[in-house]
Each structure stands twice: as structure tokens, then as C-alpha cells.
Tab-separated table of C-alpha atoms and ligand atoms in Angstrom:
chain	number	residue	atom	x	y	z
A	1	MET	CA	16.488	-16.106	-22.344
A	2	ALA	CA	19.119	-13.545	-21.403
A	3	LYS	CA	17.793	-10.053	-20.854
A	4	ARG	CA	18.892	-7.676	-23.596
A	5	GLN	CA	20.576	-4.508	-22.455
A	6	LEU	CA	18.457	-1.429	-23.223
A	7	THR	CA	19.929	1.077	-25.697
A	8	PRO	CA	20.530	4.598	-24.289
A	9	GLU	CA	17.448	5.812	-26.242
A	10	GLU	CA	15.260	3.034	-24.843
A	11	LEU	CA	16.498	3.672	-21.328
A	12	GLN	CA	15.789	7.362	-21.758
A	13	ALA	CA	12.234	6.601	-22.938
A	14	GLU	CA	11.625	4.434	-19.842
A	15	GLN	CA	12.956	7.144	-17.543
A	16	ASP	CA	10.925	9.841	-19.290
A	17	LEU	CA	7.709	7.872	-18.798
A	18	MET	CA	8.560	7.179	-15.135
A	19	GLN	CA	9.103	10.909	-14.610
A	20	LYS	CA	5.873	11.796	-16.401
A	21	VAL	CA	3.676	9.424	-14.383
A	22	GLN	CA	5.368	10.449	-11.140
A	23	ASN	CA	4.299	14.016	-12.000
A	24	GLY	CA	0.681	12.886	-12.326
A	25	TYR	CA	0.394	11.991	-16.006
A	26	MET	CA	-2.267	9.357	-16.753
A	27	VAL	CA	-1.588	6.737	-19.413
A	28	GLU	CA	-4.716	6.021	-21.469
A	29	SER	CA	-3.605	3.819	-24.346
A	30	VAL	CA	-1.086	1.165	-25.236
A	31	GLU	CA	0.588	3.498	-27.770
A	32	GLU	CA	1.806	5.695	-24.908
A	33	MET	CA	3.459	2.773	-23.058
A	34	THR	CA	7.110	1.827	-23.075
A	35	PRO	CA	7.932	-1.924	-23.070
A	36	GLY	CA	8.884	-1.667	-19.386
A	37	TYR	CA	5.593	-0.053	-18.423
A	38	LYS	CA	3.580	-2.559	-20.428
A	39	LYS	CA	5.389	-5.497	-18.843
A	40	ALA	CA	4.952	-4.225	-15.271
A	41	LEU	CA	1.255	-3.499	-15.892
A	42	SER	CA	0.750	-6.937	-17.492
A	43	VAL	CA	2.254	-8.678	-14.455
A	44	GLN	CA	0.079	-6.652	-12.086
A	45	LEU	CA	-3.118	-7.300	-14.081
A	46	THR	CA	-2.377	-11.023	-14.426
A	47	VAL	CA	-2.021	-11.415	-10.664
A	48	GLN	CA	-5.234	-9.423	-10.199
A	49	ALA	CA	-7.199	-11.410	-12.809
A	50	ASP	CA	-5.993	-14.810	-11.618
A	51	THR	CA	-6.708	-13.954	-7.980
A	52	GLU	CA	-10.285	-12.917	-8.762
A	53	LEU	CA	-10.760	-16.001	-10.943
A	54	MET	CA	-9.471	-18.533	-8.395
A	55	SER	CA	-11.493	-17.027	-5.571
A	56	ALA	CA	-14.631	-18.153	-7.458
A	57	PRO	CA	-14.159	-21.964	-7.307
A	58	SER	CA	-12.730	-21.637	-3.827
A	59	TYR	CA	-15.847	-19.800	-2.566
A	60	TRP	CA	-18.155	-21.960	-4.679
A	61	ARG	CA	-16.925	-25.167	-3.081
A	62	ALA	CA	-17.340	-23.641	0.381
A	63	ALA	CA	-20.808	-22.253	-0.401
A	64	GLN	CA	-22.097	-25.851	-0.301
A	65	HIS	CA	-21.841	-25.474	3.478
A	66	ALA	CA	-24.156	-22.432	3.590
A	67	PRO	CA	-26.644	-22.762	6.460
A	68	SER	CA	-29.691	-21.756	4.368
A	69	THR	CA	-30.893	-20.985	0.856
A	70	ASN	CA	-30.639	-17.238	1.439
A	71	THR	CA	-27.071	-17.450	2.686
A	72	MET	CA	-26.147	-19.680	-0.240
A	73	VAL	CA	-27.583	-17.052	-2.587
A	74	SER	CA	-25.445	-14.330	-0.990
A	75	ALA	CA	-22.357	-16.526	-1.325
A	76	HIS	CA	-23.187	-17.107	-4.989
A	77	ALA	CA	-23.666	-13.355	-5.487
A	78	ILE	CA	-20.100	-12.894	-4.247
A	79	ILE	CA	-18.864	-15.599	-6.631
A	80	GLN	CA	-20.588	-13.914	-9.554
A	81	ASP	CA	-18.898	-10.621	-8.634
A	82	GLU	CA	-15.496	-12.319	-8.521
A	83	LEU	CA	-15.966	-13.789	-11.998
A	84	ALA	CA	-16.933	-10.345	-13.288
A	85	HIS	CA	-13.834	-8.830	-11.613
A	86	ALA	CA	-11.667	-11.463	-13.272
A	87	ASN	CA	-13.277	-10.683	-16.618
A	88	ILE	CA	-12.512	-6.960	-16.208
A	89	ALA	CA	-8.821	-7.625	-15.559
A	90	TYR	CA	-8.479	-10.165	-18.413
A	91	ARG	CA	-10.287	-7.689	-20.696
A	92	LEU	CA	-7.748	-4.998	-19.777
A	93	LEU	CA	-4.979	-7.510	-20.539
A	94	GLU	CA	-6.437	-7.959	-24.029
A	95	ASP	CA	-5.868	-4.237	-24.645
A	96	LEU	CA	-2.188	-4.940	-23.921
A	97	GLY	CA	-2.114	-7.707	-26.535
A	98	HIS	CA	-2.733	-10.773	-24.354
A	99	SER	CA	-5.309	-13.430	-25.160
A	100	LYS	CA	-8.019	-14.076	-22.585
A	101	GLU	CA	-8.578	-17.466	-24.172
A	102	GLN	CA	-4.935	-18.404	-23.680
A	103	LEU	CA	-4.798	-17.006	-20.143
A	104	VAL	CA	-7.881	-18.875	-18.934
A	105	TYR	CA	-7.687	-22.091	-21.008
A	106	GLY	CA	-4.118	-22.302	-22.271
A	107	ARG	CA	-2.035	-22.418	-19.104
A	108	GLU	CA	-1.090	-25.215	-16.761
A	109	PRO	CA	-2.774	-24.843	-13.334
A	110	HIS	CA	0.564	-24.093	-11.658
A	111	GLU	CA	1.186	-21.211	-14.072
A	112	PHE	CA	-1.636	-19.090	-12.673
A	113	LYS	CA	-0.388	-16.158	-10.580
A	114	HIS	CA	-2.916	-16.033	-7.729
A	115	PRO	CA	-1.695	-16.176	-4.136
A	116	TYR	CA	-1.111	-19.497	-2.359
A	117	GLY	CA	-4.150	-18.782	-0.140
A	118	PHE	CA	-6.415	-19.548	-3.099
A	119	ASP	CA	-4.838	-22.978	-3.512
A	120	GLN	CA	-6.317	-24.035	-0.182
A	121	PRO	CA	-9.628	-25.775	0.508
A	122	LEU	CA	-12.299	-23.857	2.415
A	123	ASP	CA	-14.002	-26.702	4.221
A	124	ASN	CA	-16.851	-25.163	6.169
A	125	TRP	CA	-18.976	-22.025	6.497
A	126	ALA	CA	-16.613	-20.485	9.059
A	127	GLU	CA	-13.729	-20.766	6.600
A	128	LEU	CA	-15.781	-19.120	3.877
A	129	VAL	CA	-16.734	-16.168	6.061
A	130	VAL	CA	-13.168	-15.705	7.331
A	131	ALA	CA	-12.046	-15.803	3.683
A	132	THR	CA	-14.430	-12.955	2.859
A	133	GLY	CA	-13.409	-11.185	6.074
A	134	PHE	CA	-9.633	-11.629	5.624
A	135	PHE	CA	-8.868	-12.411	1.972
A	136	ASP	CA	-11.345	-9.892	0.570
A	137	ARG	CA	-9.946	-7.326	3.000
A	138	ALA	CA	-6.524	-8.055	1.495
A	139	GLY	CA	-8.033	-7.584	-1.965
A	140	ILE	CA	-9.548	-4.264	-0.927
A	141	THR	CA	-6.249	-3.153	0.639
A	142	LEU	CA	-4.323	-3.905	-2.560
A	143	LEU	CA	-6.930	-2.609	-4.995
A	144	THR	CA	-7.696	0.590	-3.059
A	145	ASP	CA	-4.007	1.418	-3.253
A	146	VAL	CA	-4.012	0.710	-7.001
A	147	HIS	CA	-7.202	2.737	-7.501
A	148	GLU	CA	-5.789	5.738	-5.647
A	149	ASN	CA	-2.327	5.656	-7.174
A	150	THR	CA	-2.325	3.951	-10.564
A	151	SER	CA	-1.161	5.906	-13.591
A	152	TYR	CA	-3.250	3.691	-15.909
A	153	GLY	CA	-6.598	5.422	-16.530
A	154	PRO	CA	-8.685	2.438	-17.735
A	155	LEU	CA	-7.743	0.427	-14.639
A	156	LYS	CA	-8.421	3.317	-12.280
A	157	ARG	CA	-11.958	3.680	-13.665
A	158	ALA	CA	-12.656	-0.070	-13.709
A	159	LEU	CA	-11.733	-0.363	-10.044
A	160	ILE	CA	-14.640	1.850	-8.934
A	161	LYS	CA	-17.166	-0.950	-9.553
A	162	VAL	CA	-14.793	-3.613	-8.201
A	163	GLY	CA	-14.204	-1.651	-4.992
A	164	MET	CA	-17.911	-1.206	-4.266
A	165	GLU	CA	-18.556	-4.920	-4.671
A	166	GLU	CA	-15.533	-5.916	-2.590
A	167	THR	CA	-16.956	-3.804	0.231
A	168	PHE	CA	-20.074	-5.979	0.148
A	169	HIS	CA	-17.964	-9.153	0.312
A	170	LEU	CA	-16.046	-7.817	3.266
A	171	ARG	CA	-19.241	-6.777	5.016
A	172	HIS	CA	-20.590	-10.290	4.501
A	173	GLY	CA	-17.466	-11.710	6.107
A	174	GLU	CA	-17.501	-9.369	9.075
A	175	VAL	CA	-21.209	-9.737	9.798
A	176	TRP	CA	-20.888	-13.521	9.716
A	177	MET	CA	-17.721	-13.608	11.787
A	178	ARG	CA	-19.646	-11.623	14.423
A	179	ARG	CA	-22.615	-14.006	14.261
A	180	LEU	CA	-20.451	-17.099	14.637
A	181	SER	CA	-18.454	-15.539	17.468
A	182	LYS	CA	-21.698	-15.323	19.455
A	183	ALA	CA	-23.116	-18.709	18.493
A	184	GLY	CA	-21.657	-20.878	21.234
A	185	ASP	CA	-18.465	-22.834	21.794
A	186	HIS	CA	-18.652	-25.100	18.771
A	187	ALA	CA	-19.130	-22.285	16.238
A	188	ARG	CA	-16.585	-20.153	18.037
A	189	GLY	CA	-14.013	-22.957	17.936
A	190	MET	CA	-14.586	-23.438	14.216
A	191	LEU	CA	-14.145	-19.691	13.690
A	192	GLN	CA	-10.938	-19.569	15.729
A	193	ARG	CA	-9.477	-22.537	13.826
A	194	ALA	CA	-10.190	-20.756	10.545
A	195	VAL	CA	-8.540	-17.583	11.858
A	196	ASP	CA	-5.515	-19.595	13.041
A	197	TRP	CA	-4.524	-20.644	9.536
A	198	MET	CA	-6.004	-17.781	7.529
A	199	PHE	CA	-4.421	-14.871	9.428
A	200	PRO	CA	-0.804	-15.911	8.700
A	201	MET	CA	-1.890	-16.957	5.188
A	202	THR	CA	-3.007	-13.391	4.448
A	203	ILE	CA	0.077	-11.853	6.068
A	204	GLU	CA	2.255	-13.947	3.749
A	205	TRP	CA	0.097	-12.972	0.745
A	206	PHE	CA	1.525	-9.418	0.787
A	207	GLY	CA	4.902	-10.891	-0.133
A	208	LEU	CA	8.521	-10.116	0.570
A	209	PRO	CA	9.343	-7.574	3.252
A	210	ASP	CA	10.533	-4.226	1.853
A	211	GLU	CA	14.151	-4.778	2.864
A	212	LEU	CA	14.313	-7.863	0.612
A	213	LYS	CA	11.997	-6.666	-2.120
A	214	ARG	CA	13.284	-7.128	-5.634
A	215	HIS	CA	12.843	-4.162	-7.890
A	216	SER	CA	9.621	-4.673	-9.859
A	217	GLY	CA	9.005	-1.285	-11.464
A	218	GLN	CA	5.448	-1.130	-10.086
A	219	LEU	CA	6.271	1.817	-7.847
A	220	ASP	CA	8.491	3.531	-10.481
A	221	TYR	CA	5.736	3.374	-13.077
A	222	LYS	CA	3.202	4.414	-10.436
A	223	LEU	CA	1.103	1.282	-10.794
A	224	LYS	CA	0.726	1.225	-7.023
A	225	GLY	CA	1.559	3.599	-4.184
A	226	LEU	CA	2.331	1.556	-1.074
A	227	THR	CA	5.077	-0.982	-0.397
A	228	ASN	CA	4.410	-4.585	0.717
A	229	ASP	CA	5.115	-3.796	4.375
A	230	GLN	CA	2.889	-0.719	4.283
A	231	LEU	CA	0.060	-2.765	2.754
A	232	ARG	CA	0.516	-5.455	5.406
A	233	GLN	CA	0.171	-2.753	8.070
A	234	VAL	CA	-3.005	-1.356	6.462
A	235	TRP	CA	-4.539	-4.830	6.475
A	236	MET	CA	-3.626	-5.409	10.132
A	237	GLN	CA	-4.972	-1.979	11.146
A	238	SER	CA	-8.467	-3.267	10.330
A	239	THR	CA	-8.118	-6.977	10.898
A	240	VAL	CA	-6.445	-7.099	14.310
A	241	PRO	CA	-8.980	-4.794	16.066
A	242	LEU	CA	-11.873	-6.580	14.340
A	243	SER	CA	-10.657	-9.998	15.489
A	244	GLU	CA	-9.952	-8.794	19.023
A	245	SER	CA	-13.395	-7.161	19.284
A	246	LEU	CA	-14.917	-10.579	18.502
A	247	GLY	CA	-12.790	-12.277	21.152
A	248	LEU	CA	-10.651	-14.055	18.550
A	249	LYS	CA	-6.952	-14.575	19.100
A	250	VAL	CA	-4.585	-13.408	16.344
A	251	PRO	CA	-0.767	-13.662	16.418
A	252	ALA	CA	-0.082	-9.905	16.150
A	253	HIS	CA	-0.323	-6.853	18.391
A	254	TYR	CA	0.073	-3.090	18.212
A	255	ASP	CA	3.445	-1.882	19.443
A	256	GLU	CA	3.011	1.543	21.074
A	257	GLU	CA	6.667	2.483	20.748
A	258	ARG	CA	7.103	1.475	17.138
A	259	LYS	CA	3.624	2.808	16.321
A	260	GLU	CA	2.898	-0.217	14.141
A	261	TYR	CA	1.583	-3.759	14.241
A	262	VAL	CA	4.090	-6.461	15.079
A	263	LEU	CA	3.784	-10.186	14.400
A	264	ASP	CA	4.036	-12.555	17.374
A	265	TYR	CA	5.420	-15.489	15.364
A	266	PRO	CA	8.426	-16.222	13.171
A	267	PHE	CA	7.787	-14.746	9.737
A	268	PRO	CA	7.930	-16.354	7.292
A	269	CYS	CA	7.458	-19.872	8.558
A	270	GLU	CA	6.537	-23.286	7.164
A	271	TYR	CA	2.971	-24.339	6.472
A	272	ASP	CA	1.510	-27.832	6.475
A	273	ALA	CA	-1.316	-27.579	3.946
A	274	GLU	CA	-2.823	-30.959	4.790
A	275	ALA	CA	-3.066	-30.194	8.500
A	276	LYS	CA	-3.770	-26.455	7.890
A	277	HIS	CA	-1.084	-25.717	10.425
A	278	TRP	CA	1.637	-23.054	10.597
A	279	ASP	CA	4.803	-24.352	12.183
A	280	PHE	CA	5.530	-21.466	14.569
A	281	ASP	CA	7.738	-23.785	16.673
A	282	GLY	CA	9.889	-24.616	13.659
A	283	GLY	CA	11.077	-21.006	13.548
A	284	GLU	CA	11.780	-18.642	10.690
A	285	ILE	CA	12.484	-20.023	7.224
A	286	SER	CA	13.953	-18.266	4.185
A	287	TRP	CA	11.835	-16.575	1.509
A	288	ASP	CA	13.368	-18.970	-1.015
A	289	GLN	CA	11.646	-21.781	0.895
A	290	VAL	CA	8.382	-19.821	0.757
A	291	PHE	CA	8.726	-19.310	-2.999
A	292	GLU	CA	9.362	-23.027	-3.380
A	293	ARG	CA	6.129	-23.820	-1.501
A	294	TRP	CA	4.201	-21.246	-3.573
A	295	LYS	CA	5.645	-22.606	-6.808
A	296	ALA	CA	4.681	-26.175	-5.920
A	297	ARG	CA	1.133	-24.811	-5.467
A	298	GLY	CA	-1.358	-25.938	-2.840
A	299	PRO	CA	-3.751	-28.904	-2.647
A	300	MET	CA	-6.713	-27.392	-4.569
A	301	ASN	CA	-4.816	-25.759	-7.463
A	302	GLU	CA	-5.687	-28.282	-10.186
A	303	TRP	CA	-9.212	-28.863	-8.952
A	304	TYR	CA	-9.990	-25.113	-8.927
A	305	VAL	CA	-8.589	-24.534	-12.422
A	306	GLU	CA	-10.405	-27.581	-13.781
A	307	SER	CA	-13.697	-26.491	-12.219
A	308	ILE	CA	-13.391	-23.091	-13.938
A	309	ARG	CA	-12.839	-24.752	-17.315
A	310	ARG	CA	-15.295	-27.629	-16.952
A	311	SER	CA	-18.359	-25.559	-17.824
A	312	ARG	CA	-17.306	-24.905	-21.420
A	313	GLY	CA	-16.991	-28.621	-22.213
A	314	GLN	CA	-20.304	-29.369	-20.510
A	315	VAL	CA	-22.128	-26.720	-22.534
A	316	GLU	CA	-20.517	-27.877	-25.777
A	317	SER	CA	-21.414	-31.516	-25.250
A	318	TRP	CA	-24.976	-30.577	-24.233
A	319	LEU	CA	-25.356	-28.568	-27.426
A	320	ASN	CA	-23.951	-31.469	-29.453
A	321	ASP	CA	-26.445	-33.799	-27.809
A	322	GLN	CA	-29.262	-31.412	-28.721
A	323	ALA	CA	-28.064	-31.226	-32.312
A	324	ALA	CA	-27.939	-35.014	-32.529
A	325	ALA	CA	-31.373	-35.532	-30.940
B	1	FE2	FE1	-13.112	-9.487	-6.429
B	2	FE2	FE1	-14.251	-10.271	-3.278
């Protein structure tokens, strides 16, 4: 569908709202939103909701590898938090006129908007703890920025609870990465292999570099404060020193002259999802190629979506069985 040109009055209304929120105005209800604001907020909340939702089956599958009952319980506590975070974001989307039912049950698996990282299998305990150490750190990086800068009041308040729980997830990841790093060569090797594919996966998660970034309106409407490259730097500022302090190798270093972290590999580059291998030797690829890979979705996409939806059918058929008994 071709995009309709805004009338001068509509354009003025969009610009007025941008100006207002840039001056610190907080939007509290849908009546105050322009169509542009509502659309940009809907996109942001859908990505947030879908990311939280897909982290649950991904962590749940990996929690089967927990080394003890207690550790399995902590993994399940994280999964419960993620489902609650997803519910918060879908609930906020309902205020904007979207249907939670349609969003969770009415879309094809490839239509979900979570990052490619949550289309990947986490195959052992090391991969689960690096996911909570790296992916949850990415979540905290993105959501802290939204919490501090968003012009949408209901989201700002909801993120207080989310942020506190994400800190627990991250702590879980870091504590366990430390434990595994000291648990001998086998555990250490498993940890390093997880880091090898999950570090570049998280770097890519932050999206297009600023110089190529398409205009999304999220900064204009003050739905976030930092750019993709700035967020990538924030994530590396914690993750690179953490990994180095545990003796883990990561393909990035701090450049004293540029006063920022620099990647030591071609970015972006191709990823072999079956082998969990980044093709550094293949050199840099275009972002169009990355978008193509993201759009095709990764190996666990359908399985994760199905496992989210499965429960409803199971409960319904159990209840039917009870009624028939
Ligand atoms: Fe979460
Ligand atoms: Fe989390």
C-alpha cells in the first residue's frame, strides 16, 4: 500500500508533538497521540513483547540441562519473569488498539519481531548462562535507555519492575559464567564456544550502524534516547571487561585513541546457524544480506512459537476430557 502524503495540518500535528516530547512532555493516553507517534510506539512495543516472549521457550528448552533441581528452579524463575514481561508489553499494546490474542496466536512464526538470536537453539547449560549474561545484558541496555528517555508514561512506569528482574537474570548469567570459567578445561571450552557465537550475535542484535540507519521516528518521538551504535558501545563497556576478567576471548577491544570499543572482525558477516559459526574469513557482507537472513528466521523459530501456543490446546483438551468423564 502506497504511503499517503500527510496534509499540512497532520504534518504540523506530528511536529508539534515531537517538539512537546523533546521539551519533556509525557504522553499518558492514546488520545494525546498522533498517528505517527502511535505507530512508532507500537513497533517498539511489539519488538519488546516478542523478544520477551521468545526468550521463554528458548530458556525453557535449555533449562533441561540445569545441573541440579535448585538451578533448574532459578532458570524457571527467569522464564516466568520473561513471560510476565511479555504480558506487560502486549497489555500496553492493547491500550493502543492491538489484540493480544491476535499478536500471540494469530501470526505466522516468521512474523514475530524478536531478534534473530532468539531463533537459535541453546543446547547446554553454558549456552543458557551466556544467554542470560549477554542477551539479558542487551535487554537491560535497551530497556534502561527506554526507561530513562521514553515520553510514554505507562511504559516508563512498567519498566521499573522489568528492570529489577532483568538485573537478577544478568546476575545469574554472570555468576554462572564465573563458575564455569573456573571449572576446568571441559567447562571452560564449552563456555568459550558459547561466547564465540553469542558475542557477535548480540552485537548484530543492536541493528544497523548509525550511518546507515533508516529514519524510524523513535528518537524524534523520544521513545528512546541512544542510537544503535551508542547502545552497542554501552553493551560492550560491560561485556568485554567481564569476559576478559574471566579469561574468555571476545572479538573486540578498547581503542585508546578513539575512546571506544572496536570490533576485531568484519561486521556484519555471514552466520551458519547449523554449525553456530560466524564466517569471519568470508569478510563483510551487506546489511541487505543480514536482513534476508533475519527474515528467513533461524532454526528454532517455529518450534519456539509452537511451544508457546501448545499449552492452550493441552488445557482445553484436558478440560474436555474431564467434562466427558
Ligand atoms: Fe525480560
Ligand atoms: Fe531477562
